[in-house]
PDB file of C-alpha atoms and ligand atoms in Angstrom:
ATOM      1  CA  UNK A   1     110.909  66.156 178.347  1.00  0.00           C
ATOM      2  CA  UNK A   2     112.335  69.633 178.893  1.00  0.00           C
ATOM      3  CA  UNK A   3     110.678  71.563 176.222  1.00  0.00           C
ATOM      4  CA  UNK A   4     113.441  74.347 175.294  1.00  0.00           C
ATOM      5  CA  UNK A   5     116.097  71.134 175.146  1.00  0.00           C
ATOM      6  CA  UNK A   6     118.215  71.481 172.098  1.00  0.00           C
ATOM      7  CA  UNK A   7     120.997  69.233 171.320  1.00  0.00           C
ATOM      8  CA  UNK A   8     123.663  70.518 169.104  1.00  0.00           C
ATOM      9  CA  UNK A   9     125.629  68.079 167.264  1.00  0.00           C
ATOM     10  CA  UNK A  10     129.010  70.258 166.571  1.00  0.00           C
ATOM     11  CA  UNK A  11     131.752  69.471 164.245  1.00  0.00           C
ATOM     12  CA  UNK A  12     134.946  70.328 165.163  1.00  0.00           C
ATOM     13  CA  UNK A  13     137.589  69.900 162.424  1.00  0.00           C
ATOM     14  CA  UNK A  14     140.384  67.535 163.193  1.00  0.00           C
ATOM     15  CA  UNK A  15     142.520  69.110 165.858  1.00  0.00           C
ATOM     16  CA  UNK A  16     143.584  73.193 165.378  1.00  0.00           C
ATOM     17  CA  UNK A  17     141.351  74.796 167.501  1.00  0.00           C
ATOM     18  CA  UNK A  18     141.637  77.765 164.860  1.00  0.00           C
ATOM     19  CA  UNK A  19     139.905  75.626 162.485  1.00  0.00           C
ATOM     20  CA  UNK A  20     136.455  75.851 164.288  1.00  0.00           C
ATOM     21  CA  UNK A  21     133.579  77.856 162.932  1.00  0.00           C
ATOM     22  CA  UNK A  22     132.477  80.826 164.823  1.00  0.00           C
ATOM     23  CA  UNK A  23     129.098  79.031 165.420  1.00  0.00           C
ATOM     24  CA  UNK A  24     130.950  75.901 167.013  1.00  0.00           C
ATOM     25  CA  UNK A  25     132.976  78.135 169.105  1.00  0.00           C
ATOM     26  CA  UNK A  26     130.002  80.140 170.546  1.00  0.00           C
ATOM     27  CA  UNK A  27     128.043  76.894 171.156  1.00  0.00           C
ATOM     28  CA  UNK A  28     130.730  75.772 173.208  1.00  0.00           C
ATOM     29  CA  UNK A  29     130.798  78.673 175.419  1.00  0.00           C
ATOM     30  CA  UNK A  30     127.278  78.610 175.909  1.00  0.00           C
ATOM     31  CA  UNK A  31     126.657  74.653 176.978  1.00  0.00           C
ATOM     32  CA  UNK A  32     125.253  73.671 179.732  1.00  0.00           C
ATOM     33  CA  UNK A  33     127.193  70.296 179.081  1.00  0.00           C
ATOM     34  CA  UNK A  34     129.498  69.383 176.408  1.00  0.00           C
ATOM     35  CA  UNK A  35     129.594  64.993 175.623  1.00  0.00           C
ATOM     36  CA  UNK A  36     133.085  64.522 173.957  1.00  0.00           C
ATOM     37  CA  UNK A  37     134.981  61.557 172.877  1.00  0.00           C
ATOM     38  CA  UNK A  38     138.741  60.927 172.323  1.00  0.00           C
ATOM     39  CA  UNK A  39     138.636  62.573 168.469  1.00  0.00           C
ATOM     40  CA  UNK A  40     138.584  65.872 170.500  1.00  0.00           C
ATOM     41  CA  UNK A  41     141.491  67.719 171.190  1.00  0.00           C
ATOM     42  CA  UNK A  42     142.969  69.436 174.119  1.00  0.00           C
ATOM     43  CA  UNK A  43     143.104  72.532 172.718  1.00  0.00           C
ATOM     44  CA  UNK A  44     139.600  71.871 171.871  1.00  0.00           C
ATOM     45  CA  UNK A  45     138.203  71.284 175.539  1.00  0.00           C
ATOM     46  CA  UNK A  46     139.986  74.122 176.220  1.00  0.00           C
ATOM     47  CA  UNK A  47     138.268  76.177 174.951  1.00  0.00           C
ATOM     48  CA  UNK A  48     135.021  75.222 177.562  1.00  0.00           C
ATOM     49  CA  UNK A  49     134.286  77.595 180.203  1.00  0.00           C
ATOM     50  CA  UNK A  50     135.658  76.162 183.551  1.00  0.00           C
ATOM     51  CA  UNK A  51     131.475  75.936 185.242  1.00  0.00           C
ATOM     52  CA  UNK A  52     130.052  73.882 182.134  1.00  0.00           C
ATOM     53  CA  UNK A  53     129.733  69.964 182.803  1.00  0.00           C
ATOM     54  CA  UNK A  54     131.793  67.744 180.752  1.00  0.00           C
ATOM     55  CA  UNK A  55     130.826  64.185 180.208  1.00  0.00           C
ATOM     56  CA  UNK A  56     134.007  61.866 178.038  1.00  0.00           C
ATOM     57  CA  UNK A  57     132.290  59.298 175.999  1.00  0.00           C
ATOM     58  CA  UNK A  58     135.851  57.966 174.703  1.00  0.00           C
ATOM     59  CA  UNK A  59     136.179  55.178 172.396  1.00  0.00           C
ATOM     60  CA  UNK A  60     138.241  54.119 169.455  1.00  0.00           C
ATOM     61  CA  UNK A  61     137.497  51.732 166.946  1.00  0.00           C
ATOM     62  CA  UNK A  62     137.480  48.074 167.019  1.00  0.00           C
ATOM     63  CA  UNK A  63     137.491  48.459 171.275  1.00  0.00           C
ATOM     64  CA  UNK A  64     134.355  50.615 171.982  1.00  0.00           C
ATOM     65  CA  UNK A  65     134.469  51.756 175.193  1.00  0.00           C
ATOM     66  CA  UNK A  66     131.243  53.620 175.271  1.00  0.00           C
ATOM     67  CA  UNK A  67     128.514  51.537 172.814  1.00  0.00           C
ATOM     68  CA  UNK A  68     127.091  54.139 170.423  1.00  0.00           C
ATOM     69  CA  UNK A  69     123.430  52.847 171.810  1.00  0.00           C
ATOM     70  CA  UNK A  70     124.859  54.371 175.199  1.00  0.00           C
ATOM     71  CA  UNK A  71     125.578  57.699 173.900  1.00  0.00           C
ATOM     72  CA  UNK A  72     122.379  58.035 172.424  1.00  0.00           C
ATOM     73  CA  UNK A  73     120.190  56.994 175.423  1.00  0.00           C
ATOM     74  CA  UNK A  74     122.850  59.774 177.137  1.00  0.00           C
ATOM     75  CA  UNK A  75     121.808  62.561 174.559  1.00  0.00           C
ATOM     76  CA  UNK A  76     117.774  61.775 174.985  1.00  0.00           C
ATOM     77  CA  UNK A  77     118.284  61.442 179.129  1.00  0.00           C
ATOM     78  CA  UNK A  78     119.911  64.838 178.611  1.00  0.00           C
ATOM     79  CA  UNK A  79     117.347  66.544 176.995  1.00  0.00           C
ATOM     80  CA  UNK A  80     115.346  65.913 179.914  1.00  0.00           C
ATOM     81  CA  UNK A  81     116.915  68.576 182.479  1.00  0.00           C
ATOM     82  CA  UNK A  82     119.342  70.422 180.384  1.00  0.00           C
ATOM     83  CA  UNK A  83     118.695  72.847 177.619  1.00  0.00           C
ATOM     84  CA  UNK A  84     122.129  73.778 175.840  1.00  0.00           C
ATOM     85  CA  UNK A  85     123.461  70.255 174.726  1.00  0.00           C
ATOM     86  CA  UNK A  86     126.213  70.091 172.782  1.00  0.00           C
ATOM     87  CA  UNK A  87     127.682  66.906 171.309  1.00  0.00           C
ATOM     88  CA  UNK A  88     131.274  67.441 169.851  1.00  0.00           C
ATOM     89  CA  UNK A  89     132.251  65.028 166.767  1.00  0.00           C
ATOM     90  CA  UNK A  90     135.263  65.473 165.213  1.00  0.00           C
ATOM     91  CA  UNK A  91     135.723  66.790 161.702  1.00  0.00           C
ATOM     92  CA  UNK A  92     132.600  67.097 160.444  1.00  0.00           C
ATOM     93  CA  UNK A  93     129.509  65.302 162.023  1.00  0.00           C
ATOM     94  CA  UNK A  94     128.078  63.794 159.002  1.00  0.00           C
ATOM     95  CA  UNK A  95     131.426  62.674 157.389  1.00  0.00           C
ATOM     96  CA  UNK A  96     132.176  59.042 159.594  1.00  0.00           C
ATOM     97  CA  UNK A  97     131.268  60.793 162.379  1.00  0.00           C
ATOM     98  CA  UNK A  98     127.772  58.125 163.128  1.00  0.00           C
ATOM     99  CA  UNK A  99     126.320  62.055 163.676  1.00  0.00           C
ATOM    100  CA  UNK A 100     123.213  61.110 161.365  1.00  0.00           C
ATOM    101  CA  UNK A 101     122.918  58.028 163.887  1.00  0.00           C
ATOM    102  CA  UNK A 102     122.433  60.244 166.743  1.00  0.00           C
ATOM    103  CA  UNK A 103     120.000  62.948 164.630  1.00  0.00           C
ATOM    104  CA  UNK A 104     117.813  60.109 164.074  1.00  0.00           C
ATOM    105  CA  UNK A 105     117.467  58.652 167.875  1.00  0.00           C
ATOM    106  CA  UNK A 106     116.735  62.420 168.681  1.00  0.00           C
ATOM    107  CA  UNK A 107     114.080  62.834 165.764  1.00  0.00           C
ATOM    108  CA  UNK A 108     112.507  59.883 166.746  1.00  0.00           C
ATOM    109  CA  UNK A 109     112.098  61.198 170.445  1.00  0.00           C
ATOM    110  CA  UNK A 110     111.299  64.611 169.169  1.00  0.00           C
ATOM    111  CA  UNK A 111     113.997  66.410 170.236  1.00  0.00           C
ATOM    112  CA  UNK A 112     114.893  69.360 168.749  1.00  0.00           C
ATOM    113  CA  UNK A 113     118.452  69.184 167.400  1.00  0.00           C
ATOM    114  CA  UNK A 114     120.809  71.242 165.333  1.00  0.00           C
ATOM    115  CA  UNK A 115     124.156  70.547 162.705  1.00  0.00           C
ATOM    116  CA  UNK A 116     127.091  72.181 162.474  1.00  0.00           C
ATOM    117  CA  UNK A 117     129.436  71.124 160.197  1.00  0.00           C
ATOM    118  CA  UNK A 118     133.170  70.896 160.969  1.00  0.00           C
ATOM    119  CA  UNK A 119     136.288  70.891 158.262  1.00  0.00           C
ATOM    120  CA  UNK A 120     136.378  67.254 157.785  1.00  0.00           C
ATOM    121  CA  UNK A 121     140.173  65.757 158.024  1.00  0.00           C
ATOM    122  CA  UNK A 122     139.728  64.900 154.917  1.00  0.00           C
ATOM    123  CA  UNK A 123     140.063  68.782 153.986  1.00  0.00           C
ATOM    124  CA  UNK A 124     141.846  69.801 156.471  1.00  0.00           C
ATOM    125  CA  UNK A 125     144.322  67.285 156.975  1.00  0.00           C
ATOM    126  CA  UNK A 126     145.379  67.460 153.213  1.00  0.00           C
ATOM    127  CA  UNK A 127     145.539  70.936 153.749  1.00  0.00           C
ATOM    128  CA  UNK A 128     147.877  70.897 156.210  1.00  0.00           C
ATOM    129  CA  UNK A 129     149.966  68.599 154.637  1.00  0.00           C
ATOM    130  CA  UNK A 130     150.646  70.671 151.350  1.00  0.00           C
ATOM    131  CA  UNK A 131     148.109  67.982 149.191  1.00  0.00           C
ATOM    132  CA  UNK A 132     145.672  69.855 147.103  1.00  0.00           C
ATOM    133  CA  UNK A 133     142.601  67.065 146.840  1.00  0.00           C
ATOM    134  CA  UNK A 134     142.044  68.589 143.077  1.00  0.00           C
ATOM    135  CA  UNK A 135     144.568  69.800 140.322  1.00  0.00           C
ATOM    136  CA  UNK A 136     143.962  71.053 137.464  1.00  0.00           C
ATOM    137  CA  UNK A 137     145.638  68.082 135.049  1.00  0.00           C
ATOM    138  CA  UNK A 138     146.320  65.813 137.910  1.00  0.00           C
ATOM    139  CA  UNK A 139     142.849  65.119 140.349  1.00  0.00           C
ATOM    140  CA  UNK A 140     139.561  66.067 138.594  1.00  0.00           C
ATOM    141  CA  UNK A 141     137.603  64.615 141.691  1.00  0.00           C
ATOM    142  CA  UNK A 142     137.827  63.084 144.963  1.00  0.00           C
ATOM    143  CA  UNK A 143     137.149  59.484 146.804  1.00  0.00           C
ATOM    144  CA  UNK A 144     136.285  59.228 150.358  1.00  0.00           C
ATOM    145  CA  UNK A 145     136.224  55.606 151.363  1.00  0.00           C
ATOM    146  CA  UNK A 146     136.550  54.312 155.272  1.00  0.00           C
ATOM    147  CA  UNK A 147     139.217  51.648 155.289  1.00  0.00           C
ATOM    148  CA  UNK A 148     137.627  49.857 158.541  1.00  0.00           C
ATOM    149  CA  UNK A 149     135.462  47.150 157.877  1.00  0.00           C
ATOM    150  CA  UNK A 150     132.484  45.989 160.428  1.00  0.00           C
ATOM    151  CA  UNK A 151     133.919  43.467 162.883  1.00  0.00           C
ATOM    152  CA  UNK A 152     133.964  39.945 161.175  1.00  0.00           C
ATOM    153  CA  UNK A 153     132.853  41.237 157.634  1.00  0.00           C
ATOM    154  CA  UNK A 154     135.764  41.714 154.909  1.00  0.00           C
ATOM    155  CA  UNK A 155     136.401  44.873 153.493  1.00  0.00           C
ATOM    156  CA  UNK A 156     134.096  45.461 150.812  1.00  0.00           C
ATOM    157  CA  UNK A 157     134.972  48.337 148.274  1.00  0.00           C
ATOM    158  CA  UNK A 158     134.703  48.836 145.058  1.00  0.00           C
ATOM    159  CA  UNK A 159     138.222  48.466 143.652  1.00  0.00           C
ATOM    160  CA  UNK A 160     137.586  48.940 139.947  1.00  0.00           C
ATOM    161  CA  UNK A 161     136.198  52.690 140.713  1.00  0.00           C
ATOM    162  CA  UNK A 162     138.525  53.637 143.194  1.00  0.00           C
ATOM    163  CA  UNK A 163     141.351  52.566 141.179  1.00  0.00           C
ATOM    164  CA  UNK A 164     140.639  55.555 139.003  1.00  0.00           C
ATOM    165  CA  UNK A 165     144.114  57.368 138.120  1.00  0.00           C
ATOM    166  CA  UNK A 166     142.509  60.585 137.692  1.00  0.00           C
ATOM    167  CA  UNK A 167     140.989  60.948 141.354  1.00  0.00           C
ATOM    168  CA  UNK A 168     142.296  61.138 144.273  1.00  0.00           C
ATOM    169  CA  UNK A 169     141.477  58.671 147.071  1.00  0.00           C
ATOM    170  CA  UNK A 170     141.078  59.150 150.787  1.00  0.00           C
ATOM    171  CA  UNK A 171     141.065  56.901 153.113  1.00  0.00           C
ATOM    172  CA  UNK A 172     139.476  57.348 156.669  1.00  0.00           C
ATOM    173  CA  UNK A 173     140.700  54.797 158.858  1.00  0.00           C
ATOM    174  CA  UNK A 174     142.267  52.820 157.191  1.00  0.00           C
ATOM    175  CA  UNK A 175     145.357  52.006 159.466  1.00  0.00           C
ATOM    176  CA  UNK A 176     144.531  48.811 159.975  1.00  0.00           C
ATOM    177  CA  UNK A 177     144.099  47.437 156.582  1.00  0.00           C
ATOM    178  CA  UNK A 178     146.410  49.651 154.590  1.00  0.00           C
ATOM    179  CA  UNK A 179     148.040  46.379 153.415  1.00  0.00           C
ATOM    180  CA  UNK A 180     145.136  44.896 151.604  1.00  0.00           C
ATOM    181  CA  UNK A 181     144.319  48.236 150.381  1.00  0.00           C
ATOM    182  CA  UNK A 182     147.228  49.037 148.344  1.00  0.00           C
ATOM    183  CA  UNK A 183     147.416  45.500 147.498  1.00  0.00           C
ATOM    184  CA  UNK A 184     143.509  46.063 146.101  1.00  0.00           C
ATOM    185  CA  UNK A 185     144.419  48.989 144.308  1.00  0.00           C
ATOM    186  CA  UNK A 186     147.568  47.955 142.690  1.00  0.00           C
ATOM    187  CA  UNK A 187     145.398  44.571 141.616  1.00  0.00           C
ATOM    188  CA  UNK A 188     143.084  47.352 140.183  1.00  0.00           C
ATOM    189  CA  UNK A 189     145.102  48.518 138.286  1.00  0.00           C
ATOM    190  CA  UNK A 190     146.384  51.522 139.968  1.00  0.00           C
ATOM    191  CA  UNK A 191     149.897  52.299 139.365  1.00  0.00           C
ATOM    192  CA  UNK A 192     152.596  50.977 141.867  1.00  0.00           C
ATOM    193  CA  UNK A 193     154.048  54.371 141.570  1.00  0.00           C
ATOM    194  CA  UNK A 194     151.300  56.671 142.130  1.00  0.00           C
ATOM    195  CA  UNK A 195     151.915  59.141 145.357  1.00  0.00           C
ATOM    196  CA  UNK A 196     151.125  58.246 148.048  1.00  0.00           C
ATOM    197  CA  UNK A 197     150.694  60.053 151.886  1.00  0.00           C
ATOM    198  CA  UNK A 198     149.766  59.049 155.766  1.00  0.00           C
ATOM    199  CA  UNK A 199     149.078  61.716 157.523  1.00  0.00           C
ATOM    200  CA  UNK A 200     148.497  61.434 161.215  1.00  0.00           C
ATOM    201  CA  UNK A 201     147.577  63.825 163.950  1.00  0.00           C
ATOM    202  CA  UNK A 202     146.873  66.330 160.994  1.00  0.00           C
ATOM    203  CA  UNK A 203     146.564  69.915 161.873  1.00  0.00           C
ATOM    204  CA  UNK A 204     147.833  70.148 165.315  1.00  0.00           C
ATOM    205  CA  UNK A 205     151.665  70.417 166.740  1.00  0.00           C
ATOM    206  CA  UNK A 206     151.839  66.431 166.407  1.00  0.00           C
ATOM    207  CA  UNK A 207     151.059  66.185 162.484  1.00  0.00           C
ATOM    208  CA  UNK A 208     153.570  64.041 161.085  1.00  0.00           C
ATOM    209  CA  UNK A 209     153.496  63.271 156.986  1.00  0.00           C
ATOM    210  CA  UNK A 210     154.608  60.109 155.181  1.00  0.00           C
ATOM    211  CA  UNK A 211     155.101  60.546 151.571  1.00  0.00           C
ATOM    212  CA  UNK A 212     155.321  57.425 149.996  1.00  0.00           C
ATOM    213  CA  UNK A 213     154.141  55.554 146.925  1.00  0.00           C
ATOM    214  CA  UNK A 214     151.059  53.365 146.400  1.00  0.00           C
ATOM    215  CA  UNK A 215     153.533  50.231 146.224  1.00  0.00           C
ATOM    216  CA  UNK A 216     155.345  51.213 149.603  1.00  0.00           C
ATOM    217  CA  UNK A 217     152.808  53.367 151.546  1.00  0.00           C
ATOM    218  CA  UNK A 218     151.689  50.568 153.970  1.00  0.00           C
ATOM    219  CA  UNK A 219     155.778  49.724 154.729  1.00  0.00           C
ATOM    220  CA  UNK A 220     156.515  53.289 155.318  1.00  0.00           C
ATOM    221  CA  UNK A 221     153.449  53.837 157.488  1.00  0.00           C
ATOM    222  CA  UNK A 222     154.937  50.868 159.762  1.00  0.00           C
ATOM    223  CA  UNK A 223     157.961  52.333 159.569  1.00  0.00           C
ATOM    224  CA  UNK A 224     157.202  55.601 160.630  1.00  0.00           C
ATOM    225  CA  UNK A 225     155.022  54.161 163.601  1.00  0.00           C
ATOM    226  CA  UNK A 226     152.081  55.803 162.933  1.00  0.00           C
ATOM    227  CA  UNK A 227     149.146  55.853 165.128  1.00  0.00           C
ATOM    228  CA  UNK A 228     145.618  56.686 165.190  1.00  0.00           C
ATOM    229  CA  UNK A 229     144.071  58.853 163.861  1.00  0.00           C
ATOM    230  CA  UNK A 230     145.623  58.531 160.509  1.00  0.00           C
ATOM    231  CA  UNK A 231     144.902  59.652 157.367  1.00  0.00           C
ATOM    232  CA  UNK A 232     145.761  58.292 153.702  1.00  0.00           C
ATOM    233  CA  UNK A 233     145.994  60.256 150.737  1.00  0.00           C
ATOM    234  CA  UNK A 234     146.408  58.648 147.341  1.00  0.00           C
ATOM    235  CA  UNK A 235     147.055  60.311 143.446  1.00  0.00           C
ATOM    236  CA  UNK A 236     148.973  62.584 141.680  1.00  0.00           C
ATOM    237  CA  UNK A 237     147.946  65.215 143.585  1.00  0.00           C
ATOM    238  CA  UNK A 238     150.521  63.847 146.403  1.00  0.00           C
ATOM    239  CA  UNK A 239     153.148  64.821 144.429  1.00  0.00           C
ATOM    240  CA  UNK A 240     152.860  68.297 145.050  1.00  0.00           C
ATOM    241  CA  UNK A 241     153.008  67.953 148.825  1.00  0.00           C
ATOM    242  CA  UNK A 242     156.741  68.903 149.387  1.00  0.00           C
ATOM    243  CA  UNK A 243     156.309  72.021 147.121  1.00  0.00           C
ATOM    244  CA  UNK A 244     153.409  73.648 148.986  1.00  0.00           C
ATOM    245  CA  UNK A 245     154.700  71.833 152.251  1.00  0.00           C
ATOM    246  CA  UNK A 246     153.753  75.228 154.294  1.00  0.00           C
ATOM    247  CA  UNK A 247     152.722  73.620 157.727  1.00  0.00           C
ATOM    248  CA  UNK A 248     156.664  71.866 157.749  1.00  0.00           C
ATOM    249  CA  UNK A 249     156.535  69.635 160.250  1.00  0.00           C
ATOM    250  CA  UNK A 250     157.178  66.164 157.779  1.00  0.00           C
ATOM    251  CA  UNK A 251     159.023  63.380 157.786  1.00  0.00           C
ATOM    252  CA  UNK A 252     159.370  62.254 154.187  1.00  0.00           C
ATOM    253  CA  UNK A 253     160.718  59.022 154.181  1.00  0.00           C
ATOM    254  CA  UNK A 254     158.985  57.579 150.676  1.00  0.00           C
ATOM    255  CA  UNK A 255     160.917  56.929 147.538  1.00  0.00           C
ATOM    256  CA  UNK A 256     159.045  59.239 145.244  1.00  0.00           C
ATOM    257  CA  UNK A 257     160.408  63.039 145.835  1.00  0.00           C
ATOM    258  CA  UNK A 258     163.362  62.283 143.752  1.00  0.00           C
ATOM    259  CA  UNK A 259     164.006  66.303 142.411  1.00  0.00           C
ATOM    260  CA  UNK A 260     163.568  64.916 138.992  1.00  0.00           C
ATOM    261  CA  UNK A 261     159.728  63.682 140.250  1.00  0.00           C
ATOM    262  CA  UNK A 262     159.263  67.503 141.677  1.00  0.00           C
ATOM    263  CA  UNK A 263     160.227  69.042 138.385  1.00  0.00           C
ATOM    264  CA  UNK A 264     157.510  66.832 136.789  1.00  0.00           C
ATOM    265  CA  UNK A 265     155.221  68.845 138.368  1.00  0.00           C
ATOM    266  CA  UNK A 266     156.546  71.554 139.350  1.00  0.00           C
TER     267      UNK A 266
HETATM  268  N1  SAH B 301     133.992  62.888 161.429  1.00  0.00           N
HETATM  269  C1  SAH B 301     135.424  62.849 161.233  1.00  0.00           C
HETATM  270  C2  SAH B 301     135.919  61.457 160.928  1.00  0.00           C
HETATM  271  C3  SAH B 301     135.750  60.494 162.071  1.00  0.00           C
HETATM  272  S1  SAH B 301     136.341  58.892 161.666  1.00  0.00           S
HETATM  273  C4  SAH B 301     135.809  63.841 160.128  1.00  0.00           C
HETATM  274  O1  SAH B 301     134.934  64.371 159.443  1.00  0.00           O
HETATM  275  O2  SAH B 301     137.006  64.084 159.965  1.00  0.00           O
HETATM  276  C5  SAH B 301     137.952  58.931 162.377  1.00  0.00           C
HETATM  277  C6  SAH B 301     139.004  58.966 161.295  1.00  0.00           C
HETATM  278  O3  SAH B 301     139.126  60.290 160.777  1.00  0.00           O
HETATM  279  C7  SAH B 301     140.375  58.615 161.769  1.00  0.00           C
HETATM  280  O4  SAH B 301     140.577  57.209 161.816  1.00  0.00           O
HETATM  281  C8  SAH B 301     141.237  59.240 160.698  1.00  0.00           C
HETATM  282  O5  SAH B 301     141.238  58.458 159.523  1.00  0.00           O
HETATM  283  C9  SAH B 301     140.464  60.526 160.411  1.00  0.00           C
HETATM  284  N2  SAH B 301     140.969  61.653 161.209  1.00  0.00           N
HETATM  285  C10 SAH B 301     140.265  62.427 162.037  1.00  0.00           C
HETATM  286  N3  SAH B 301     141.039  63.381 162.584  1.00  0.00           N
HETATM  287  C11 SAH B 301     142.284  63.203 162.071  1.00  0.00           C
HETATM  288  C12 SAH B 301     143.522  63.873 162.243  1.00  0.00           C
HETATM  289  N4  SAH B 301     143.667  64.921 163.064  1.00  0.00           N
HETATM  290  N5  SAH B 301     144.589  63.409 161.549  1.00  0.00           N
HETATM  291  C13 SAH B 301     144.491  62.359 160.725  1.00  0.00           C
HETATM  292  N6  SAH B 301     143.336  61.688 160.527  1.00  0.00           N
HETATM  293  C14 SAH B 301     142.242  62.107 161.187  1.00  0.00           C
END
């Protein structure tokens, strides 16, 4: 193994290049090879000097295109000729992002092997789409839950505790199952009513928001044709989405910003 080897696994945040930390940015302009995947975006890989070797590790969930066994072997075969490698997750590395996964592959070979955390779209994606994650009076804490389940197991989470009225819930992909979700919740006990959002492509010129209602979120998501990635944001904090809607690039089609629901919370 090349001793000076370092791999660098880099969090990106969900899209805006802006959102990047000034670490992430300089370790990208000083790779000697950059392994991506399709979370990354464009504007992202643009930001890689035109000399530095790329290598697109690309998959999506459910249909994995490059087996996460594969990228590690890739990382450790790396570390044996290159010295600056740097492994872009996006968001944040440890949040879904399997990040820990590759850590562990490179402790156990002994490679040395930094962290650099990214906004997670959890953050940012709310951010962007005008939903505070806590409120004073509305959220007093958030849930982050991944809606996928492992191929061939159900979905197993804990409905009772997520159904919690005073937290807000986020869902990491969760397209798929946003039916049985809501379905959970409301079963729960959650109310039918509470606000609801999908947020997809968040933070970059493609963001599109669905406001919605717990009762209605997974028919408006269909509706609106969302795609991967997608985001789901659920609680009283929701409401407040069209007031601090700052990034404006929505398309509310839910049933809840009635201007008598706004001045609730206004
Ligand atoms: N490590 C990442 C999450 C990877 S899991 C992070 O910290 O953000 C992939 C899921 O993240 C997607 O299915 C989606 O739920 C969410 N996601 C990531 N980027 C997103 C974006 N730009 N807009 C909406 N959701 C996003």
């Amino acid at each position: 193994m090349n001793q000076s080897a370092k791999v660098y696994l880099v969090g990106t945040g969900p899209g805006d290049p802006d959102l990047l930390t000034v670490k992430a940015l300089r370790l990208l302009q000083n790779a000697d090879v950059v392994i991506y995947d399709r979370l990354i975006s464009e504007a992202i890989l643009d930001l890689i000097p035109s000399g530095t070797s790329q290598i697109y590790v690309g998959k999506k969930s459910g249909n994995h295109t490059f087996p996460q066994d594969d990228i590690n072997q890739l990382l450790v075969n790396l570390a044996e000729s290159k010295r600056t490698i740097v492994r872009l997750k996006g968001g944040d590395p440890f949040v879904f992002g399997r990040g820990s996964e590759e850590a562990l592959v490179l402790a156990r070979h002994g490679i040395e092997f930094e962290i650099i955390p990214g906004i997670t779209a959890a953050s940012a994606c709310s951010a962007y789409a005008g939903i505070p994650l806590t409120h004073r009076g509305l959220s007093s804490g958030v849930q982050i839950v991944t809606g996928h389940s492992q191929s061939g197991h159900a979905l197993n989470l804990d409905w009772k505790t997520l159904a919690d009225n005073n937290k807000t819930i986020v869902i990491y992909m969760g397209l798929e199952n946003i039916d049985m979700i809501c379905n959970k919740l409301v079963e729960a006990g959650l109310d039918k009513t509470t606000p609801a959002a999908a947020i997809q492509n968040g933070t970059t010129a493609r963001q599109q928001r669905v406001l919605s209602t717990l009762s209605v979120l997974a028919a408006d998501t269909r509706n609106a044709m969302l795609q991967a990635p997608v985001i789901f944001v659920i609680g009283k904090v929701v409401s407040l989405a069209n007031i601090l809607d700052w990034f404006a690039t929505d398309q509310a089609i839910g049933e809840y910003f009635s201007d008598k629901a706004l001045s609730n919370y206004g």
